[in-house]
Structures are given as C-alpha cells and as structure tokens.
Amino acid sequence: MSYHYEIRNGEYYLMDGENILHVSEEIAIGFTYDPVEKTGVMHKHGRPEFVEKWTDETRKVYHDAGYHDMANEIMIIKGKLNIHELNKIISITGYIGKYYQRIHRRFKTLGK
C-alpha cells in the first residue's frame, strides 16, 4: 500500500496507488503529543468528522479510566493543510511531533 494525498480541484484525495479511497474539502490528523519528550504519534487522518469522533471517544475512555494526562496528550489538527507536509505526516513515523512543534511555535510567536 502506498497511501498519499493529492489535491484536485481544491479537494484532498486520499490515494492508495491509483485508487481513490476518499475525498474531503479539509483534512484532520488525530495524534498523541508528549510535551516532555516532544514527540508525536499519528493515530488517524482523514475527514474531520471521522477524526474528531475518534479523538473525542479516545479522550473519554482515558478520562473515564483515570488517565487524565494521556487524555490531554491527544491532539487534533484540522483544516487545509500543506499537501507536502500532510504526505510527510502520514508516511514518516514521528513526523507529526516535529510538525506540531513548528506550528505551535508559529502560533506562540503570532500571539506576542
């Protein structure tokens, strides 16, 4: 399997080789980010409603089990993402952590 995203007519196409798996106007990425180690693990990507549902359900399971820190480490990024960065996120293990650090720094800089 060779998953990758392409943009066609302003929409994101998730491809498996030449096969279209789904199409969406925006993309979401559900991941865990460890603020101490500054690392991330991607868990889900795709349509925002699908990833948001997974994120909400997973946080609830962790909170209900008393794992509040783990629940708070579950993050979601959604919107119109750069296609090059998006493909790196889904193909390079741990890249989401570096990407999150970079955008987090940008937003902190903008807020000053």
Coordinates of N, CA and C in Angstrom, one line a residue:
M1 N 0.8 -1.2 0.0 CA 0.0 0.0 0.0 C 0.9 1.2 0.0
S2 N 0.5 2.2 -0.8 CA 1.2 3.4 -0.9 C 0.2 4.6 -0.8
Y3 N -0.1 4.9 0.5 CA -1.1 5.9 0.7 C -0.4 7.3 0.5
H4 N -1.1 8.2 -0.1 CA -0.7 9.6 -0.2 C -1.9 10.4 -0.5
Y5 N -1.8 11.7 -0.3 CA -2.9 12.7 -0.6 C -2.5 13.4 -1.8
E6 N -3.5 13.8 -2.6 CA -3.3 14.7 -3.8 C -4.4 15.7 -3.6
I7 N -4.2 16.9 -4.2 CA -5.2 18.0 -4.2 C -5.7 18.0 -5.7
R8 N -7.0 17.9 -5.8 CA -7.6 18.0 -7.2 C -8.8 19.0 -7.0
N9 N -8.8 20.0 -7.8 CA -10.0 21.0 -7.7 C -10.2 21.4 -6.3
G10 N -9.2 21.7 -5.5 CA -9.3 22.2 -4.2 C -9.7 21.2 -3.1
E11 N -9.8 19.9 -3.5 CA -10.2 18.9 -2.5 C -9.0 17.9 -2.3
Y12 N -9.0 17.3 -1.1 CA -8.0 16.3 -0.8 C -8.5 14.9 -1.2
Y13 N -7.6 14.2 -1.9 CA -7.9 12.9 -2.3 C -6.9 12.0 -1.6
L14 N -7.4 11.0 -0.8 CA -6.6 10.0 -0.3 C -6.5 8.9 -1.3
M15 N -5.2 8.6 -1.7 CA -5.0 7.6 -2.7 C -4.2 6.4 -2.1
D16 N -4.5 5.2 -2.7 CA -3.8 4.0 -2.5 C -3.3 3.7 -3.8
G17 N -2.1 4.1 -4.2 CA -1.6 3.9 -5.5 C -2.4 4.8 -6.4
E18 N -3.1 4.2 -7.3 CA -4.0 5.0 -8.3 C -5.5 4.9 -7.8
N19 N -5.8 4.2 -6.8 CA -7.2 4.1 -6.3 C -7.5 5.2 -5.3
I20 N -8.7 5.8 -5.5 CA -9.2 6.9 -4.6 C -9.9 6.2 -3.5
L21 N -9.5 6.5 -2.2 CA -10.1 6.0 -1.0 C -11.2 6.9 -0.5
H22 N -10.9 8.2 -0.5 CA -11.9 9.1 -0.1 C -11.5 10.5 -0.5
V23 N -12.5 11.4 -0.5 CA -12.3 12.8 -0.9 C -12.9 13.7 0.2
S24 N -12.2 14.8 0.5 CA -12.6 15.7 1.5 C -12.1 17.1 1.2
E25 N -12.9 18.1 1.7 CA -12.5 19.5 1.5 C -11.4 19.9 2.5
E26 N -11.4 19.3 3.6 CA -10.4 19.6 4.7 C -9.9 18.2 5.2
I27 N -8.8 18.3 5.9 CA -8.2 17.1 6.5 C -8.0 17.3 8.0
A28 N -8.1 16.2 8.7 CA -7.8 16.3 10.2 C -6.8 15.2 10.5
I29 N -6.0 15.4 11.5 CA -5.0 14.5 11.9 C -5.2 14.3 13.4
G30 N -5.4 13.1 13.9 CA -5.5 12.8 15.3 C -4.2 12.2 15.8
F31 N -3.6 12.7 16.8 CA -2.3 12.2 17.3 C -2.1 12.4 18.7
T32 N -1.1 11.8 19.3 CA -0.7 11.9 20.7 C 0.6 12.7 20.6
Y33 N 0.7 13.7 21.5 CA 1.9 14.5 21.6 C 2.4 14.5 23.1
D34 N 3.6 14.1 23.3 CA 4.2 14.1 24.6 C 5.0 15.4 24.8
P35 N 4.5 16.3 25.6 CA 5.2 17.6 25.8 C 6.6 17.5 26.5
V36 N 6.8 16.4 27.2 CA 8.1 16.2 27.9 C 9.2 15.8 26.9
E37 N 8.8 14.7 26.2 CA 9.8 14.2 25.2 C 9.7 14.9 23.8
K38 N 8.7 15.7 23.7 CA 8.5 16.5 22.4 C 8.4 15.6 21.2
T39 N 7.6 14.5 21.4 CA 7.5 13.5 20.3 C 6.0 13.4 20.0
G40 N 5.6 12.9 18.8 CA 4.3 12.6 18.5 C 4.1 11.3 17.7
V41 N 2.9 10.8 17.9 CA 2.5 9.6 17.2 C 1.1 9.8 16.5
M42 N 1.1 9.7 15.2 CA -0.2 9.9 14.5 C -1.0 8.6 14.6
H43 N -2.3 8.8 14.9 CA -3.2 7.7 15.0 C -4.3 7.6 13.9
K44 N -4.8 8.8 13.5 CA -5.9 8.8 12.5 C -5.7 10.0 11.6
H45 N -6.1 9.9 10.4 CA -6.1 11.0 9.4 C -7.3 10.8 8.5
G46 N -7.8 11.9 8.0 CA -8.9 11.8 7.0 C -9.9 12.9 7.2
R47 N -11.2 12.6 7.0 CA -12.3 13.5 7.1 C -12.3 14.0 8.6
P48 N -12.5 15.3 8.7 CA -12.5 15.9 10.1 C -13.5 15.2 11.0
E49 N -14.7 15.0 10.5 CA -15.8 14.4 11.4 C -15.4 13.0 11.9
F50 N -14.7 12.2 11.1 CA -14.2 10.9 11.5 C -13.1 11.0 12.6
V51 N -12.2 11.9 12.3 CA -11.0 12.1 13.2 C -11.5 12.7 14.5
E52 N -12.4 13.7 14.5 CA -12.9 14.3 15.7 C -13.7 13.3 16.5
K53 N -14.5 12.4 15.9 CA -15.2 11.4 16.7 C -14.2 10.5 17.4
W54 N -13.1 10.0 16.7 CA -12.1 9.2 17.3 C -11.5 9.9 18.5
T55 N -11.1 11.2 18.3 CA -10.4 12.0 19.3 C -11.3 12.1 20.5
D56 N -12.6 12.5 20.4 CA -13.5 12.6 21.5 C -13.7 11.3 22.2
E57 N -13.9 10.2 21.5 CA -14.1 8.9 22.1 C -12.9 8.4 22.9
T58 N -11.7 8.6 22.3 CA -10.5 8.2 22.9 C -10.2 9.0 24.2
R59 N -10.4 10.3 24.1 CA -10.2 11.1 25.3 C -11.1 10.7 26.4
K60 N -12.4 10.4 26.1 CA -13.3 10.0 27.1 C -12.9 8.7 27.8
V61 N -12.5 7.7 27.0 CA -12.0 6.4 27.5 C -10.9 6.6 28.5
Y62 N -9.9 7.4 28.1 CA -8.8 7.7 29.0 C -9.2 8.4 30.3
H63 N -10.1 9.5 30.1 CA -10.5 10.2 31.3 C -11.3 9.3 32.2
D64 N -12.2 8.5 31.7 CA -13.0 7.6 32.5 C -12.2 6.5 33.2
A65 N -11.0 6.2 32.7 CA -10.1 5.2 33.3 C -9.2 5.9 34.3
G66 N -9.2 7.2 34.4 CA -8.4 8.0 35.3 C -7.0 8.4 34.7
Y67 N -6.9 8.2 33.4 CA -5.6 8.6 32.7 C -5.7 10.0 32.1
H68 N -5.9 11.0 33.0 CA -6.1 12.3 32.5 C -5.0 12.9 31.7
D69 N -3.7 12.6 32.1 CA -2.6 13.1 31.4 C -2.6 12.6 30.0
M70 N -2.8 11.3 29.8 CA -2.9 10.7 28.5 C -4.0 11.3 27.7
A71 N -5.1 11.5 28.3 CA -6.3 12.1 27.5 C -5.9 13.5 27.0
N72 N -5.2 14.2 27.9 CA -4.8 15.6 27.5 C -3.7 15.6 26.4
E73 N -3.0 14.5 26.2 CA -2.0 14.5 25.1 C -2.6 14.2 23.8
I74 N -3.8 13.8 23.7 CA -4.5 13.6 22.4 C -4.8 14.9 21.7
M75 N -4.3 15.1 20.5 CA -4.5 16.3 19.8 C -5.1 16.1 18.5
I76 N -5.6 17.2 17.9 CA -6.2 17.2 16.6 C -5.8 18.4 15.9
I77 N -5.4 18.3 14.6 CA -5.1 19.4 13.7 C -6.0 19.2 12.5
K78 N -6.7 20.3 12.2 CA -7.6 20.1 11.0 C -7.6 21.4 10.2
G79 N -8.0 21.2 8.9 CA -8.1 22.4 8.1 C -7.5 22.1 6.7
K80 N -7.1 23.1 6.0 CA -6.5 22.9 4.7 C -5.0 22.9 4.9
L81 N -4.4 21.7 5.0 CA -3.0 21.5 5.3 C -2.2 21.5 4.0
N82 N -0.9 21.9 4.1 CA 0.0 21.8 3.0 C 0.2 20.4 2.6
I83 N 0.0 20.1 1.3 CA 0.0 18.8 0.8 C 1.3 18.1 1.0
H84 N 2.4 18.8 0.9 CA 3.8 18.2 1.1 C 3.9 17.8 2.5
E85 N 3.5 18.6 3.5 CA 3.6 18.3 4.9 C 2.7 17.2 5.3
L86 N 1.5 17.2 4.7 CA 0.5 16.2 5.0 C 1.0 14.8 4.6
N87 N 1.6 14.7 3.4 CA 2.2 13.4 3.0 C 3.4 13.0 3.8
K88 N 4.1 13.9 4.3 CA 5.2 13.6 5.2 C 4.7 13.0 6.6
I89 N 3.6 13.7 7.0 CA 3.0 13.2 8.3 C 2.5 11.8 8.2
I90 N 1.9 11.4 7.1 CA 1.3 10.1 7.0 C 2.3 9.0 6.6
S91 N 3.5 9.5 6.2 CA 4.5 8.5 5.7 C 5.7 8.4 6.5
I92 N 6.0 9.3 7.4 CA 7.2 9.3 8.2 C 6.8 9.2 9.7
T93 N 7.2 8.1 10.3 CA 6.9 7.8 11.7 C 7.5 9.0 12.6
G94 N 6.6 9.5 13.4 CA 7.1 10.6 14.3 C 7.1 12.0 13.8
Y95 N 6.9 12.1 12.5 CA 7.0 13.5 11.9 C 5.9 14.4 12.4
I96 N 4.8 13.9 12.8 CA 3.7 14.8 13.4 C 4.2 15.5 14.6
G97 N 5.1 15.0 15.4 CA 5.6 15.7 16.5 C 6.4 16.9 16.1
K98 N 7.2 16.7 15.1 CA 8.0 17.9 14.6 C 7.1 18.9 14.0
Y99 N 6.1 18.5 13.2 CA 5.2 19.4 12.6 C 4.4 20.2 13.7
Y100 N 3.9 19.5 14.7 CA 3.2 20.2 15.8 C 4.1 21.2 16.5
Q101 N 5.3 20.8 16.8 CA 6.2 21.8 17.4 C 6.4 23.1 16.6
R102 N 6.5 22.9 15.3 CA 6.8 24.0 14.4 C 5.5 24.9 14.3
I103 N 4.3 24.4 14.2 CA 3.2 25.2 14.1 C 2.8 25.8 15.5
H104 N 3.1 25.1 16.5 CA 2.9 25.6 17.9 C 3.8 26.8 18.1
R105 N 5.0 26.7 17.7 CA 6.0 27.9 17.9 C 5.5 29.1 17.0
R106 N 5.0 28.8 15.8 CA 4.5 29.9 15.0 C 3.3 30.6 15.7
F107 N 2.4 29.9 16.2 CA 1.2 30.5 16.8 C 1.6 31.2 18.1
K108 N 2.6 30.7 18.9 CA 3.0 31.4 20.0 C 3.7 32.7 19.6
T109 N 4.5 32.7 18.5 CA 5.1 34.0 18.0 C 4.1 35.0 17.6
L110 N 3.0 34.5 16.9 CA 2.0 35.4 16.4 C 1.2 36.0 17.6
G111 N 1.1 35.3 18.7 CA 0.3 35.8 19.8 C 1.1 36.8 20.7
K112 N 2.3 37.0 20.4 CA 3.1 38.0 21.2 C 2.9 39.4 20.7

